Coordinates of C-alpha atoms in Angstrom, one line a residue:
M1 CA 68.2 109.7 93.4
T2 CA 66.1 106.6 93.8
L3 CA 65.4 106.6 89.9
I4 CA 69.2 106.8 89.3
G5 CA 69.9 103.8 91.6
I6 CA 67.2 101.7 89.9
V7 CA 68.3 102.5 86.4
F8 CA 71.8 101.9 87.3
I9 CA 71.2 98.5 88.8
V10 CA 68.9 97.4 86.0
L11 CA 71.3 98.2 83.4
L12 CA 74.2 97.0 85.4
L13 CA 72.5 93.5 85.8
A14 CA 71.4 93.6 82.1
G15 CA 75.1 93.7 81.1
M16 CA 75.3 97.2 79.8
P17 CA 78.9 98.7 79.4
L18 CA 79.7 100.5 82.7
A19 CA 80.1 104.0 81.2
F20 CA 76.9 103.9 79.4
T21 CA 75.2 102.6 82.4
I22 CA 76.2 105.7 84.4
G23 CA 75.2 107.9 81.6
L24 CA 71.9 106.4 81.1
A25 CA 71.2 106.8 84.8
G26 CA 72.2 110.3 84.7
M27 CA 70.1 111.0 81.7
A28 CA 67.0 109.3 83.5
W29 CA 67.4 111.9 86.3
F30 CA 67.4 114.8 84.1
L31 CA 64.3 113.6 82.2
E32 CA 62.4 113.5 85.4
S33 CA 63.9 116.6 87.0
P34 CA 62.7 120.3 86.2
L35 CA 66.2 121.0 84.8
P36 CA 66.8 121.1 81.0
M37 CA 68.8 118.1 79.6
A38 CA 71.2 120.8 78.1
I39 CA 72.5 121.3 81.6
G40 CA 73.5 117.6 81.9
V41 CA 75.2 117.6 78.3
Q42 CA 77.3 120.7 79.4
K43 CA 78.4 118.7 82.6
V44 CA 79.5 115.9 80.4
A45 CA 81.6 118.3 78.0
S46 CA 82.9 120.4 80.9
A47 CA 84.2 117.2 82.5
T48 CA 86.8 116.9 80.0
Q49 CA 88.0 120.6 80.3
S50 CA 90.6 120.1 83.1
F51 CA 94.2 120.6 83.1
P52 CA 94.9 118.1 86.1
L53 CA 93.1 115.5 84.2
L54 CA 95.7 115.3 81.6
A55 CA 97.8 113.2 84.1
V56 CA 95.5 110.3 83.5
P57 CA 96.2 109.7 79.7
F58 CA 99.7 110.4 80.2
F59 CA 100.4 108.0 82.9
V60 CA 98.3 105.2 81.3
L61 CA 100.6 105.6 78.0
A62 CA 103.6 105.6 80.2
G63 CA 102.6 102.4 82.0
H64 CA 102.0 100.7 78.6
L65 CA 105.3 101.9 77.3
M66 CA 107.4 100.8 80.5
N67 CA 105.9 97.3 80.2
R68 CA 107.7 96.9 76.8
T69 CA 111.0 98.4 78.0
G70 CA 112.3 95.4 79.8
I71 CA 111.4 96.9 83.2
T72 CA 109.1 94.0 84.4
E73 CA 111.7 91.4 83.8
R74 CA 114.4 93.4 85.5
L75 CA 112.1 94.0 88.5
L76 CA 111.1 90.3 88.6
T77 CA 114.7 89.5 88.8
F78 CA 115.6 91.9 91.5
S79 CA 112.4 90.7 93.5
R80 CA 113.7 87.1 93.2
V81 CA 117.1 87.8 94.3
L82 CA 115.8 89.8 97.4
V83 CA 113.2 87.5 98.6
S84 CA 113.2 84.0 96.9
W85 CA 115.2 82.5 99.8
M86 CA 112.3 83.0 102.3
T87 CA 109.7 80.3 103.2
G88 CA 107.1 80.7 100.3
G89 CA 109.6 82.5 98.3
L90 CA 107.6 82.9 95.1
A91 CA 104.8 84.3 97.0
H92 CA 107.0 87.0 98.5
V93 CA 108.5 87.6 95.0
A94 CA 104.8 88.3 93.8
I95 CA 104.1 90.6 96.6
L96 CA 107.4 92.7 96.3
L97 CA 106.8 92.8 92.4
S98 CA 103.5 94.4 93.0
A99 CA 105.2 97.0 95.2
L100 CA 107.8 97.8 92.7
M101 CA 105.4 97.6 89.7
G102 CA 103.2 100.2 91.5
G103 CA 105.3 102.9 90.5
V104 CA 105.4 101.8 86.7
S105 CA 101.8 100.5 86.1
G106 CA 99.4 102.5 88.3
S107 CA 96.8 99.7 87.8
A108 CA 96.1 96.9 90.3
V109 CA 94.2 94.9 87.4
A110 CA 97.0 95.3 84.9
D111 CA 99.5 94.2 87.6
A112 CA 97.6 91.2 88.9
C113 CA 97.2 89.9 85.2
M114 CA 100.8 90.4 84.4
E115 CA 101.9 88.4 87.4
A116 CA 99.5 85.8 86.9
R117 CA 101.0 85.2 83.4
V118 CA 104.4 85.5 84.4
L119 CA 104.5 84.1 88.2
G120 CA 101.4 82.1 88.6
P121 CA 102.4 79.0 86.5
S122 CA 105.8 78.7 88.6
M123 CA 104.1 79.0 91.8
I124 CA 101.6 76.1 91.0
K125 CA 104.5 74.1 89.5
A126 CA 106.5 74.6 92.9
G127 CA 103.6 73.0 94.7
Y128 CA 101.6 76.0 95.9
S129 CA 97.8 75.5 95.6
K130 CA 96.0 77.5 92.9
G131 CA 93.9 79.2 95.5
Y132 CA 97.0 80.4 97.4
A133 CA 98.8 81.5 94.4
S134 CA 95.8 83.3 93.0
A135 CA 95.1 85.0 96.3
V136 CA 98.7 86.1 96.7
I137 CA 98.7 87.7 93.2
A138 CA 95.3 89.3 93.3
V139 CA 95.4 90.9 96.8
G140 CA 99.2 91.7 96.4
S141 CA 98.3 93.8 93.4
L142 CA 96.3 96.0 95.8
I143 CA 99.6 97.7 96.8
T144 CA 99.5 99.6 93.4
A145 CA 96.5 101.6 94.7
T146 CA 98.7 103.8 96.9
I147 CA 102.2 103.5 95.4
P148 CA 102.5 106.5 93.1
P149 CA 101.5 107.3 90.3
S150 CA 98.0 105.5 91.2
I151 CA 95.5 106.4 88.8
G152 CA 92.9 106.3 91.4
L153 CA 94.7 108.8 93.6
I154 CA 94.8 111.3 90.5
L155 CA 91.1 110.8 89.9
Y156 CA 90.4 111.2 93.6
G157 CA 92.5 114.6 93.6
F158 CA 90.8 115.8 90.5
V159 CA 87.1 115.2 91.7
G160 CA 87.7 116.3 95.3
N161 CA 90.0 119.3 94.6
V162 CA 92.8 117.7 96.7
S163 CA 96.6 118.1 96.0
I164 CA 97.8 115.2 93.8
G165 CA 101.4 115.8 94.8
K166 CA 100.4 115.3 98.5
L167 CA 98.4 112.3 97.8
F168 CA 101.3 110.6 95.9
I169 CA 103.5 111.3 98.8
A170 CA 100.9 110.1 101.4
G171 CA 100.7 106.7 99.5
I172 CA 104.2 105.7 99.9
V173 CA 104.1 104.7 103.7
P174 CA 100.9 102.8 103.5
G175 CA 102.2 101.1 100.4
I176 CA 105.3 99.9 102.2
L177 CA 103.3 98.8 105.2
M178 CA 101.0 96.8 103.2
T179 CA 103.8 95.1 101.4
I180 CA 105.1 94.0 104.8
V181 CA 101.8 93.1 106.1
L182 CA 101.0 90.8 103.1
M183 CA 104.6 89.3 103.2
L184 CA 104.1 88.4 106.9
T185 CA 100.7 86.7 106.0
A186 CA 102.1 84.7 103.1
W187 CA 105.0 83.6 105.3
R188 CA 102.6 82.4 108.0
V189 CA 100.5 80.6 105.7
A190 CA 103.5 79.1 103.8
K191 CA 105.1 78.0 107.0
A192 CA 101.9 76.2 108.2
R193 CA 101.8 74.4 104.9
G194 CA 105.4 73.4 104.4
Y195 CA 106.0 75.5 101.2
Q196 CA 109.8 75.6 100.4
P197 CA 111.8 78.7 99.3
D198 CA 112.5 79.0 95.8
S199 CA 116.2 79.5 96.6
T200 CA 118.2 77.7 99.3
E201 CA 121.0 80.3 99.6
L202 CA 120.9 83.8 100.8
P203 CA 121.7 86.2 98.1
S204 CA 125.2 87.6 97.7
F205 CA 125.9 91.4 98.1
R206 CA 127.4 91.1 94.6
S207 CA 124.1 89.7 93.1
V208 CA 122.0 92.1 95.0
M209 CA 124.1 95.1 93.7
K210 CA 123.9 93.6 90.1
S211 CA 120.3 93.1 90.1
L212 CA 119.7 96.5 91.7
N213 CA 121.9 98.3 88.9
D214 CA 119.9 96.4 86.1
S215 CA 116.6 97.7 87.8
K216 CA 118.0 101.3 88.6
W217 CA 115.8 103.1 86.0
A218 CA 112.4 101.5 87.2
L219 CA 113.3 102.1 90.9
L220 CA 114.2 105.8 90.2
F221 CA 110.9 106.9 88.4
P222 CA 108.6 107.2 91.3
I223 CA 111.6 108.9 93.3
L224 CA 112.1 111.3 90.6
L225 CA 108.3 111.8 90.2
I226 CA 107.9 112.8 93.8
V227 CA 111.0 114.9 93.9
F228 CA 110.1 116.9 90.7
I229 CA 106.6 117.5 92.0
R230 CA 107.8 118.5 95.5
F231 CA 110.2 121.0 94.4
G232 CA 107.9 122.6 91.8
F233 CA 109.6 121.4 88.6
F234 CA 106.3 119.8 87.3
T235 CA 102.5 119.8 88.2
P236 CA 101.3 116.2 88.4
S237 CA 99.9 116.7 84.8
E238 CA 103.4 117.6 83.5
A239 CA 104.8 114.7 85.5
G240 CA 102.6 112.5 83.2
A241 CA 104.3 113.8 80.1
F242 CA 107.7 113.4 81.7
A243 CA 106.7 109.8 82.6
V244 CA 106.0 109.1 78.9
V245 CA 109.4 110.7 77.7
Y246 CA 111.1 108.7 80.4
A247 CA 109.6 105.5 79.3
V248 CA 110.8 106.3 75.7
V249 CA 114.2 107.2 76.7
I250 CA 114.6 104.1 78.9
G251 CA 113.1 102.0 76.1
F252 CA 115.2 103.3 73.1
F253 CA 118.4 104.3 74.5
L254 CA 119.2 102.7 77.8
H255 CA 117.6 99.3 77.7
R256 CA 117.4 99.2 73.9
Q257 CA 114.3 96.9 73.9
L258 CA 111.7 99.3 72.8
S259 CA 110.7 99.2 69.1
W260 CA 108.5 101.5 67.1
A261 CA 106.0 98.6 66.7
D262 CA 105.9 98.5 70.5
V263 CA 105.2 102.2 70.6
R264 CA 102.3 101.6 68.1
L265 CA 100.9 98.9 70.2
S266 CA 101.3 100.9 73.5
L267 CA 99.4 103.8 71.8
K268 CA 96.5 101.5 70.7
E269 CA 96.2 99.8 73.9
S270 CA 96.2 103.3 75.5
V271 CA 93.6 104.7 73.4
T272 CA 91.2 101.8 74.5
D273 CA 91.9 102.3 78.1
I274 CA 91.9 106.2 78.1
G275 CA 88.6 106.0 76.0
M276 CA 86.9 103.9 78.6
I277 CA 88.2 106.0 81.6
M278 CA 87.3 109.3 80.0
L279 CA 83.7 108.0 79.2
I280 CA 83.2 107.1 82.8
I281 CA 84.5 110.5 84.0
M282 CA 82.3 112.3 81.5
F283 CA 79.0 110.6 82.6
S284 CA 80.0 110.5 86.0
A285 CA 80.0 114.4 85.9
M286 CA 76.4 114.3 85.1
V287 CA 75.4 112.0 88.0
G288 CA 77.6 114.1 90.3
Y289 CA 75.9 117.2 89.5
S290 CA 72.5 115.3 90.4
I291 CA 74.1 114.2 93.7
V292 CA 74.9 117.7 94.7
F293 CA 71.4 119.3 93.3
E294 CA 69.7 116.6 95.4
R295 CA 71.8 117.8 98.4
L296 CA 72.8 114.1 99.2
P297 CA 76.0 115.0 101.0
Q298 CA 74.2 117.3 103.3
S299 CA 71.6 114.5 103.9
L300 CA 74.2 112.0 104.6
A301 CA 76.2 114.5 106.8
Q302 CA 73.2 114.9 108.8
L303 CA 72.5 111.2 109.2
I304 CA 76.1 110.2 110.2
G305 CA 76.2 113.5 112.5
G306 CA 73.3 112.0 114.1
I307 CA 75.1 108.9 115.0
S308 CA 78.3 110.5 116.0
Q309 CA 80.4 113.7 115.8
D310 CA 83.6 111.7 116.5
P311 CA 86.0 112.0 113.5
T312 CA 87.5 108.4 113.8
L313 CA 84.0 106.8 114.4
T314 CA 82.7 108.9 111.4
L315 CA 85.6 107.7 109.2
F316 CA 85.1 104.0 110.2
L317 CA 81.3 104.3 109.4
I318 CA 82.3 105.7 106.0
L319 CA 85.0 103.1 105.3
G320 CA 82.6 100.4 106.1
F321 CA 80.1 101.5 103.5
L322 CA 82.9 101.9 101.1
V323 CA 84.1 98.3 101.6
I324 CA 80.6 97.2 100.9
V325 CA 80.2 99.4 97.7
G326 CA 83.6 98.2 96.6
T327 CA 82.5 94.8 96.0
V328 CA 79.9 95.7 93.6
L329 CA 81.4 98.9 91.8
E330 CA 84.7 99.1 90.0
A331 CA 87.2 101.3 91.8
T332 CA 87.3 104.1 89.2
V333 CA 83.3 104.5 89.2
S334 CA 83.6 104.5 92.9
V335 CA 86.0 107.3 93.1
L336 CA 84.2 109.4 90.6
L337 CA 80.7 108.8 92.3
L338 CA 81.4 108.9 96.0
T339 CA 84.1 111.6 96.2
P340 CA 81.7 114.5 95.8
I341 CA 79.5 112.8 98.5
F342 CA 82.1 112.0 101.1
V343 CA 84.5 114.8 100.9
P344 CA 82.3 117.4 102.2
I345 CA 81.5 115.1 105.0
I346 CA 84.9 114.5 106.0
H347 CA 85.7 118.1 105.9
A348 CA 82.9 118.9 108.2
V349 CA 84.1 116.5 110.9
G350 CA 87.8 117.6 110.6
I351 CA 89.4 114.5 108.7
D352 CA 92.1 115.4 106.4
P353 CA 91.1 114.8 102.6
V354 CA 94.6 113.5 101.9
H355 CA 94.4 110.8 104.6
F356 CA 90.9 109.9 103.6
G357 CA 91.8 109.6 100.0
V358 CA 94.4 107.0 100.6
L359 CA 92.2 104.8 102.8
L360 CA 89.3 105.4 100.2
M361 CA 91.6 104.1 97.4
I362 CA 92.7 101.0 99.5
V363 CA 89.0 99.8 100.6
I364 CA 87.4 100.3 97.0
T365 CA 90.2 98.8 95.2
L366 CA 90.1 95.9 97.5
G367 CA 86.7 95.2 96.0
G368 CA 88.3 94.3 92.8
M369 CA 89.8 91.2 94.8
T370 CA 86.5 90.0 96.2
P371 CA 83.2 88.6 95.1
P372 CA 80.7 89.3 93.7
V373 CA 82.4 91.4 90.5
G374 CA 86.0 91.5 91.5
V375 CA 87.6 92.3 88.2
A376 CA 91.1 91.3 89.5
M377 CA 89.9 88.2 91.1
Y378 CA 88.2 86.8 88.0
A379 CA 91.1 88.0 85.8
V380 CA 93.8 85.9 88.0
C381 CA 91.5 83.0 88.6
G382 CA 90.7 82.7 85.0
L383 CA 94.3 82.9 84.0
L384 CA 95.4 80.3 86.5
K385 CA 92.2 78.1 86.1
C386 CA 91.5 78.5 89.7
P387 CA 88.0 77.8 91.1
T388 CA 86.5 80.9 92.6
D389 CA 85.3 79.1 95.9
R390 CA 89.0 78.1 96.5
Y391 CA 90.3 81.5 95.9
V392 CA 87.8 83.1 98.2
V393 CA 88.8 80.7 101.1
E394 CA 92.7 81.3 100.5
S395 CA 92.3 85.0 100.2
L396 CA 90.6 85.6 103.6
P397 CA 93.9 85.8 105.8
F398 CA 95.2 88.5 103.2
I399 CA 91.9 90.4 103.3
G400 CA 91.7 90.3 106.9
A401 CA 95.4 91.4 107.0
V402 CA 94.6 94.5 104.7
L403 CA 91.4 95.5 106.8
A404 CA 93.4 95.4 110.0
L405 CA 96.2 97.6 108.3
V406 CA 93.4 100.1 107.2
A407 CA 91.9 100.1 110.8
L408 CA 95.3 101.0 112.1
L409 CA 95.8 103.8 109.6
A410 CA 92.4 105.2 110.3
V411 CA 93.1 105.3 114.1
F412 CA 96.6 106.8 113.6
P413 CA 96.4 109.2 110.8
Q414 CA 99.8 110.6 111.4
V415 CA 101.2 107.2 109.8
V416 CA 99.6 108.5 106.6
M417 CA 100.4 112.1 106.9
F418 CA 103.7 112.6 108.5
L419 CA 105.5 112.3 105.2
P420 CA 103.4 114.9 103.1
D421 CA 103.3 117.1 106.0
L422 CA 107.2 117.0 106.3
L423 CA 107.8 117.4 102.5
M424 CA 105.0 119.7 101.6

């Protein structure tokens, strides 16, 4: 395993694309091990032969299609109507929009980039500092890590053999709580700095209802997704196909904003995204086999067991490690590489894998909003021309609020689990 780590770090620092970094690290282990390389090749090929994995390309395509159906504009308007009257109104609009877009995009980075283009300039023009605007948008996009259909939760369920339907349902309450916590943090900072509301009047009932009606098809999607999975109409993979059909029907027949040129562009962008994700999944399977062969989960379990057998303390030790790993590894890679290591450990101490999966997704996705390799952080700062050091300072209250919420969810697992236990 030392060889894998050395090769991985050297290639990553050299700028090698992430998928090939993982693949070459896995190949290096097989060249050193007594096992034939053919086994590694078989693991790469067999990683693609999974029905649940079909959910990933379907939901990626659905996200691209929905972004071209006018859904984003309608959700932005709805968010403005609901919360723009509050102190720091545009910051609340950004956070609420992330929560609503979580049921559409399923990707924190995609959500952060979209909001940086749409809302970022307006926030800066309204007098918000670039660091504050960037921090609200980047950290706020973390909400999409839990709101269904989260791509990360699909991958965790696939690798860890955990119910994806349960994971979707379990992500709802943490997503809502994170929205509330981030909005409270944004309000406190805005209040201290004297940031003004975007609107001086409370929304009328009529304007709320009108905006709600305009956004109803987007807001219905995650609800229908959960209902159909819960009552057995679809498996999660089939729900992905339903999402694509749903996006096409909305775009062509209901909103009438989707064109065939948009469909072609969505397919082109989806092929690029899916190709990248699938390469990472395929090569991660080779590394995952080496992890199991070297009995790394058992060794770590013994190490952690030597520290404590208490489930809560064990969970905090693992989450602390994941927070650190999340700052240097992209979330998809972390899920694929670390799930086979930690799922056996949490099983052994009696932690529910659904509860753990939601917390894992939050902390490793948070790494995308922090230095040194935060993808969402650099994307937003680049789009808003915000110095990274200013972003880091301004993001600390929001990151602290998220970590406090994670600690709360770790101590009280029923907050995460009561909804999936009730419905499934």
